Coordinates of C-alpha atoms and ligand atoms in Angstrom, one line a residue:
M1 CA 278.7 198.1 -42.8
D2 CA 277.4 194.5 -42.1
K3 CA 274.1 193.3 -43.9
P4 CA 271.4 192.5 -41.8
A5 CA 271.0 188.9 -40.9
I6 CA 268.2 187.1 -43.0
R7 CA 266.6 184.5 -41.3
M8 CA 265.8 181.3 -42.7
I9 CA 264.4 177.5 -42.2
D10 CA 265.8 174.7 -44.1
L11 CA 263.4 171.8 -44.1
F12 CA 264.4 168.4 -45.1
A13 CA 267.9 169.9 -44.5
G14 CA 270.0 166.8 -45.3
C15 CA 273.8 167.6 -44.3
G16 CA 273.2 171.3 -45.1
G17 CA 274.4 171.9 -48.8
M18 CA 271.5 174.5 -49.1
T19 CA 272.2 176.4 -46.1
A20 CA 275.8 176.3 -46.7
G21 CA 274.9 178.4 -50.0
F22 CA 272.9 180.7 -48.2
V23 CA 275.2 181.3 -45.0
R24 CA 278.2 182.0 -48.0
E25 CA 275.9 185.1 -48.8
G26 CA 275.0 186.1 -44.7
F27 CA 271.5 184.3 -44.4
S28 CA 271.1 183.0 -40.7
P29 CA 269.6 179.5 -40.4
V30 CA 266.9 179.8 -37.0
L31 CA 265.7 176.2 -38.0
A32 CA 266.4 173.0 -39.5
V33 CA 264.4 169.8 -40.0
E34 CA 266.0 166.4 -40.8
W35 CA 265.3 163.0 -39.9
N36 CA 268.4 161.1 -40.7
L37 CA 270.6 161.3 -37.4
F38 CA 274.0 161.3 -39.7
A39 CA 272.9 163.9 -41.8
A40 CA 271.1 166.1 -39.0
A41 CA 274.5 165.3 -37.3
T42 CA 276.9 166.9 -40.4
Y43 CA 274.4 169.9 -40.2
A44 CA 274.8 170.3 -36.8
A45 CA 278.7 170.0 -36.9
N46 CA 279.0 172.9 -39.5
F47 CA 276.2 175.4 -38.5
G48 CA 275.2 175.0 -34.7
P49 CA 273.4 172.3 -33.0
D50 CA 271.0 174.5 -31.2
H51 CA 268.3 175.0 -34.0
V52 CA 268.3 171.6 -35.5
I53 CA 265.6 169.2 -35.1
A54 CA 266.3 165.6 -35.7
G55 CA 263.3 164.1 -36.4
D56 CA 260.3 163.7 -38.9
I57 CA 259.0 167.1 -40.0
A58 CA 255.5 166.0 -39.2
R59 CA 255.9 165.6 -35.6
V60 CA 257.5 169.4 -35.4
G61 CA 254.8 171.3 -33.3
E62 CA 253.8 174.7 -34.3
A63 CA 255.2 176.1 -31.5
L64 CA 258.6 175.1 -32.7
I65 CA 258.0 176.9 -35.8
P66 CA 259.6 180.3 -35.7
E67 CA 259.1 183.4 -37.9
A68 CA 261.3 183.7 -40.9
D69 CA 262.2 185.5 -43.8
V70 CA 263.1 182.4 -46.2
I71 CA 262.1 178.7 -46.3
I72 CA 264.4 176.7 -48.3
G73 CA 264.0 173.0 -49.3
G74 CA 261.7 171.0 -50.9
P75 CA 259.9 167.5 -49.9
P76 CA 261.1 164.7 -51.8
C77 CA 259.0 163.6 -54.3
Q78 CA 257.0 160.2 -53.5
G79 CA 257.0 159.1 -57.5
F80 CA 256.1 160.4 -60.6
S81 CA 253.2 158.2 -61.7
N82 CA 249.9 159.4 -62.6
L83 CA 248.9 158.0 -59.5
G84 CA 249.6 161.0 -57.2
S85 CA 246.7 163.3 -56.6
R86 CA 246.2 166.7 -56.5
D87 CA 244.5 166.8 -53.1
I88 CA 246.8 168.2 -50.3
E89 CA 244.6 166.1 -47.9
D90 CA 245.5 162.8 -49.8
P91 CA 247.9 160.7 -47.3
R92 CA 250.2 160.4 -50.3
N93 CA 250.8 164.2 -50.3
K94 CA 251.8 164.2 -46.6
L95 CA 255.2 165.8 -46.9
W96 CA 253.7 168.8 -49.2
K97 CA 250.9 169.2 -46.6
E98 CA 253.8 169.6 -43.8
Y99 CA 255.8 172.1 -46.2
V100 CA 252.6 174.2 -46.6
R101 CA 252.1 173.8 -43.1
F102 CA 255.3 175.3 -42.3
I103 CA 254.8 178.1 -44.9
T104 CA 251.3 179.2 -43.3
H105 CA 253.1 179.2 -39.9
A106 CA 256.2 181.1 -40.4
R107 CA 255.2 183.3 -43.2
P108 CA 258.2 183.5 -45.0
K109 CA 258.5 186.4 -47.6
I110 CA 260.2 184.0 -49.9
F111 CA 260.5 180.1 -50.3
I112 CA 262.7 178.0 -52.6
I113 CA 261.8 174.7 -53.7
E114 CA 264.6 172.4 -55.1
N115 CA 264.1 169.0 -56.4
V116 CA 264.7 166.7 -59.3
D117 CA 264.4 167.9 -63.0
R118 CA 261.5 165.7 -63.6
F119 CA 259.5 167.4 -60.5
M120 CA 258.1 169.5 -63.1
K121 CA 256.1 166.9 -64.6
S122 CA 255.0 165.5 -61.3
S123 CA 251.6 165.6 -59.5
E124 CA 253.4 167.1 -56.5
F125 CA 254.2 170.0 -58.8
L126 CA 250.8 170.5 -59.8
L127 CA 249.5 170.3 -56.2
L128 CA 252.1 173.4 -55.5
Q129 CA 250.6 175.5 -58.6
E130 CA 247.1 174.6 -57.6
E131 CA 247.9 175.8 -53.7
A132 CA 249.5 179.2 -55.4
D133 CA 246.6 179.5 -57.8
H134 CA 243.8 179.5 -55.0
G135 CA 244.7 177.5 -52.2
L136 CA 247.0 177.9 -48.9
L137 CA 249.3 179.6 -50.6
K138 CA 247.5 182.1 -52.6
E139 CA 249.7 185.2 -51.6
Y140 CA 252.9 183.5 -53.5
E141 CA 253.8 184.0 -56.9
L142 CA 255.9 181.0 -58.5
T143 CA 258.6 181.3 -61.1
F144 CA 260.3 178.1 -61.6
D145 CA 262.6 176.4 -64.4
V146 CA 265.1 173.4 -64.5
L147 CA 268.8 175.1 -63.9
N148 CA 271.9 173.3 -64.4
A149 CA 274.5 174.0 -61.4
A150 CA 277.3 174.1 -64.2
D151 CA 275.8 177.6 -65.5
Y152 CA 276.2 179.1 -62.1
G153 CA 280.0 178.2 -61.5
V154 CA 279.7 174.5 -60.1
A155 CA 282.2 172.1 -61.7
Q156 CA 279.2 169.9 -62.0
R157 CA 276.6 169.0 -64.6
R158 CA 273.2 168.8 -62.5
K159 CA 270.2 169.6 -63.4
R160 CA 267.4 170.7 -61.0
T161 CA 263.8 172.1 -60.6
I162 CA 264.1 175.2 -58.8
V163 CA 260.9 177.0 -57.8
I164 CA 261.0 180.8 -56.1
G165 CA 257.6 181.3 -54.5
S166 CA 257.2 185.0 -53.3
R167 CA 254.9 187.4 -51.6
I168 CA 256.7 190.5 -52.0
G169 CA 256.2 190.4 -56.0
K170 CA 257.3 187.8 -58.4
I171 CA 261.1 187.0 -58.6
P172 CA 263.0 186.0 -61.8
L173 CA 265.1 183.1 -61.6
P174 CA 268.9 184.1 -61.4
R175 CA 270.6 185.0 -64.6
Q176 CA 273.3 182.2 -65.7
T177 CA 276.8 183.4 -64.9
H178 CA 278.7 180.6 -66.7
A179 CA 278.5 178.8 -70.0
K180 CA 279.8 175.8 -71.6
D181 CA 280.8 178.0 -74.9
P182 CA 280.5 182.0 -73.2
G183 CA 281.3 183.3 -76.7
L184 CA 281.8 187.0 -76.8
D185 CA 279.4 187.9 -74.1
P186 CA 280.9 189.7 -71.2
D187 CA 278.7 188.6 -68.6
L188 CA 279.4 185.0 -68.9
K189 CA 282.6 183.0 -68.0
A190 CA 283.4 179.3 -68.9
W191 CA 281.9 176.6 -66.9
R192 CA 284.2 175.6 -64.3
T193 CA 285.9 172.0 -64.8
T194 CA 287.1 169.0 -62.6
A195 CA 290.4 170.4 -62.6
H196 CA 289.3 173.7 -60.9
R197 CA 288.1 171.9 -57.9
I198 CA 290.2 168.4 -57.5
K199 CA 293.8 168.8 -59.4
G200 CA 296.6 168.6 -56.8
L201 CA 294.8 166.3 -54.5
P202 CA 297.0 163.2 -53.5
E203 CA 296.3 160.9 -56.5
K204 CA 297.1 157.7 -54.0
P205 CA 294.8 158.3 -50.8
N206 CA 296.6 156.5 -47.8
T207 CA 293.4 155.3 -46.2
T208 CA 290.4 152.8 -47.0
E209 CA 288.6 153.8 -43.6
L210 CA 287.5 156.4 -42.2
P211 CA 289.3 157.6 -39.0
D212 CA 288.0 155.9 -35.9
S213 CA 286.8 158.7 -34.1
Y214 CA 282.9 159.7 -32.6
V215 CA 281.5 162.9 -31.5
E216 CA 278.5 163.4 -29.2
L217 CA 276.0 165.7 -31.2
L218 CA 272.1 166.0 -30.9
G219 CA 272.3 163.6 -28.1
H220 CA 273.7 160.8 -29.7
L221 CA 277.1 159.6 -30.2
V222 CA 277.6 159.5 -34.1
P223 CA 280.8 158.9 -36.0
G224 CA 282.9 161.9 -37.0
S225 CA 283.4 164.7 -37.2
F226 CA 285.9 164.2 -40.4
K227 CA 287.0 166.7 -42.9
G228 CA 289.6 167.4 -45.6
L229 CA 291.7 164.2 -46.2
D230 CA 289.6 162.1 -43.4
I231 CA 287.5 161.6 -46.5
H232 CA 289.9 161.1 -48.8
I233 CA 289.3 157.4 -48.7
R234 CA 290.4 154.7 -51.4
R235 CA 289.1 151.5 -52.3
N236 CA 290.2 148.3 -52.6
P237 CA 289.4 147.2 -56.3
T238 CA 289.9 143.7 -57.7
E239 CA 292.7 142.8 -60.3
M240 CA 290.0 142.5 -62.8
S241 CA 288.6 146.4 -61.9
L242 CA 291.8 147.6 -62.2
R243 CA 292.9 146.3 -65.5
R244 CA 289.5 147.4 -66.7
Y245 CA 290.2 151.1 -65.4
D246 CA 293.4 151.0 -66.9
C247 CA 291.7 150.7 -70.5
I248 CA 289.5 153.8 -70.2
P249 CA 290.5 157.2 -71.3
P250 CA 288.9 160.6 -70.1
G251 CA 285.5 160.8 -71.7
G252 CA 285.3 156.9 -72.4
G253 CA 283.7 154.1 -70.6
R254 CA 282.4 150.6 -70.9
F255 CA 283.0 150.7 -75.0
N256 CA 286.6 151.3 -74.7
L257 CA 287.1 147.6 -73.0
P258 CA 288.1 144.9 -74.9
D259 CA 286.2 141.8 -75.1
E260 CA 288.0 139.9 -72.7
L261 CA 287.5 142.5 -70.0
L262 CA 283.5 143.0 -70.8
S263 CA 281.4 141.3 -67.9
P264 CA 278.8 138.7 -69.5
C265 CA 275.8 141.6 -69.2
W266 CA 277.8 144.4 -70.8
R267 CA 278.7 141.6 -73.9
K268 CA 274.8 141.2 -74.5
K269 CA 273.9 145.0 -73.8
K270 CA 275.3 146.6 -76.9
T271 CA 274.0 149.5 -76.6
G272 CA 272.9 152.6 -73.8
T273 CA 274.5 153.2 -70.3
T274 CA 277.3 155.3 -71.7
D275 CA 278.4 156.4 -68.5
V276 CA 279.1 153.1 -67.0
M277 CA 282.9 152.5 -66.1
G278 CA 283.4 156.3 -67.3
R279 CA 286.3 158.2 -66.9
M280 CA 285.7 161.6 -66.0
R281 CA 287.4 164.5 -68.1
W282 CA 289.7 167.4 -66.5
D283 CA 288.3 170.2 -69.0
T284 CA 284.9 169.7 -68.3
P285 CA 282.5 169.9 -65.2
S286 CA 281.8 166.4 -64.0
V287 CA 278.9 164.3 -64.4
T288 CA 275.9 164.4 -61.7
I289 CA 277.4 163.4 -58.2
R290 CA 275.1 160.8 -57.1
T291 CA 275.1 158.9 -53.8
E292 CA 276.8 155.8 -55.2
F293 CA 279.9 158.0 -57.0
F294 CA 282.4 155.2 -55.4
K295 CA 281.1 152.8 -57.7
P296 CA 282.6 153.6 -61.4
E297 CA 280.1 150.9 -62.9
K298 CA 277.2 153.3 -61.7
G299 CA 278.9 156.1 -63.9
Q300 CA 281.3 158.5 -65.3
Y301 CA 283.2 158.4 -61.7
L302 CA 286.9 157.4 -62.7
H303 CA 289.5 159.8 -61.8
P304 CA 290.0 162.2 -64.9
Q305 CA 293.9 161.4 -64.7
W306 CA 294.9 159.1 -67.7
D307 CA 298.0 159.4 -70.0
A308 CA 297.9 157.5 -73.1
D309 CA 301.5 157.0 -73.5
D310 CA 302.4 156.7 -70.1
P311 CA 300.5 153.7 -68.0
S312 CA 302.5 155.0 -64.9
N313 CA 300.7 158.5 -65.2
R314 CA 297.1 157.0 -64.9
V315 CA 294.7 157.3 -61.8
N316 CA 293.0 154.0 -61.6
R317 CA 290.2 154.6 -59.1
P318 CA 286.9 156.3 -58.6
I319 CA 286.7 159.5 -56.9
T320 CA 286.8 159.6 -53.4
H321 CA 284.5 161.5 -50.9
L322 CA 286.5 164.3 -50.7
E323 CA 286.7 164.6 -54.4
A324 CA 282.8 164.1 -54.8
A325 CA 282.3 166.9 -52.2
L326 CA 284.4 169.3 -53.7
L327 CA 282.3 168.8 -56.9
Q328 CA 279.6 169.3 -55.0
D329 CA 281.1 172.9 -54.0
F330 CA 281.6 171.9 -50.4
D331 CA 284.3 173.8 -48.6
Y332 CA 287.3 171.4 -48.0
D333 CA 287.1 171.8 -44.5
F334 CA 283.3 171.1 -44.1
Q335 CA 282.7 168.6 -41.3
W336 CA 281.1 165.4 -41.9
C337 CA 279.3 162.9 -39.7
G338 CA 278.3 159.2 -40.4
T339 CA 279.6 156.1 -42.0
K340 CA 281.1 155.9 -45.4
I341 CA 277.9 154.9 -47.1
E342 CA 276.0 157.7 -45.1
I343 CA 278.6 160.3 -45.8
A344 CA 278.3 159.3 -49.6
R345 CA 274.5 159.6 -49.3
Q346 CA 274.6 163.0 -47.9
I347 CA 277.0 164.2 -50.3
G348 CA 275.1 162.8 -53.3
N349 CA 271.8 164.4 -52.0
A350 CA 272.8 167.8 -51.7
V351 CA 272.3 171.0 -53.7
P352 CA 275.5 172.2 -54.8
V353 CA 276.8 174.9 -52.6
G354 CA 277.4 177.0 -55.4
L355 CA 274.1 176.8 -57.0
A356 CA 272.5 177.4 -53.5
Q357 CA 274.9 180.5 -52.9
A358 CA 273.6 181.8 -56.7
I359 CA 270.2 181.5 -55.7
A360 CA 270.6 183.0 -52.3
K361 CA 272.8 186.0 -53.9
H362 CA 270.0 186.8 -56.4
I363 CA 267.3 186.8 -53.9
R364 CA 269.0 188.8 -51.4
P365 CA 268.3 192.4 -52.9
Y366 CA 264.4 191.6 -53.2
L367 CA 264.3 191.1 -49.6
A368 CA 266.3 194.3 -48.7
G369 CA 263.4 196.8 -49.2
H370 CA 260.8 194.3 -47.2
Ligands
SAM1 C1 267.5 165.6 -51.1 S1 267.7 165.3 -49.3 C2 268.2 167.5 -49.0 C3 269.7 167.6 -49.5 C4 269.6 169.2 -48.9 N1 268.7 170.1 -49.3 C5 271.0 169.5 -48.8 O1 271.2 170.3 -49.8 O2 271.9 169.0 -48.5 C6 266.0 165.1 -48.8 C7 266.4 165.0 -47.3 O3 264.9 164.6 -46.8 C8 264.9 164.0 -45.8 N2 263.4 163.8 -45.5 C9 262.7 162.9 -46.0 N3 261.7 162.6 -45.2 C10 261.8 163.3 -44.0 C11 260.7 163.6 -43.2 N4 259.6 163.1 -43.0 N5 261.1 164.7 -42.1 C12 262.5 165.1 -42.2 N6 263.4 165.0 -42.8 C13 262.9 164.1 -44.0 C14 265.8 162.9 -45.9 O4 266.4 162.1 -45.1 C15 267.2 163.8 -47.0 O5 268.3 164.1 -46.3

């Protein structure tokens, strides 16, 4: 028998990484709010345009907020300085005020917030706790911690704060299912690796551009929708970059470069930034996929294939958009809208689909009896 649909709202939805994980577990999105048109179009291409509001959350009137069982998504943090205040009326806390407005109106049984790992040290987090202690969210009990996506079957190390707010009894965070070293624990599997997600894709992508196609979504014509090999896009590195990439083994980085290939600033900076010009490894999860994964100078983003003895068996390029999306655990056929830069931003900003799925699977039984 089919499980009953669970109605959910995704706020600050981006391209829908978090929704994708919840949909895998049978949740039904009834509203998504995202003000970046390209991200909203990607969301609409995958989950349908009818429930998407492509606009500022602050302008969504209460009449448009449906009842829902679950609200997912967290307001982006404005900063981590001590200047933030715990007063929800403070204009700097505008996005939190909006989030709380949606909760008080939709009255979800559970809400899930995802945010950067430093979130637990932010003034926004204190504000949330205060609202849950004796403010507008006082019906809700909170559990929170920093989770690593790799511990939930994603082939990527990505640490994120996850908060579960519940008014149907306190809900613990999901137990990890994977570990770097599972030992003899029968409940744990070994971390998934980059090989698991991206081995076997063409090593030499045959395009440097997205296809020239447009789609009408949400009343606008946007580039898209693209999927699979459409976003397996090569870059045009300089001769110097290629020589550098060729020297870097898996797990290595700029410290593997001979002196003549060092840039002047690297020559001066002898320590730190070890990920710069890094090459991934086949046998571990990747590093965190950020919005500029296509720039090897920004992190460990070189393709993992490298052979010490056979230079013809080295893939000297950064990962492609498709590889980054797969490491974020999106399906191969997920559809993307926007320019190359916009799609990279959507990929890097997303919650890994597998992490969202693990949370969805975990909370589902708690909702069953309510
Ligand atoms: C970290 S991303 C969300 C990623 C998403 N949860 C996913 O899994 O794909 C945060 C999103 O909030 C959106 N955003 C920021 N301020 C907003 C506002 N005032 N109204 C609507 N969306 C907003 C940004 O455009 C961005 O796409």
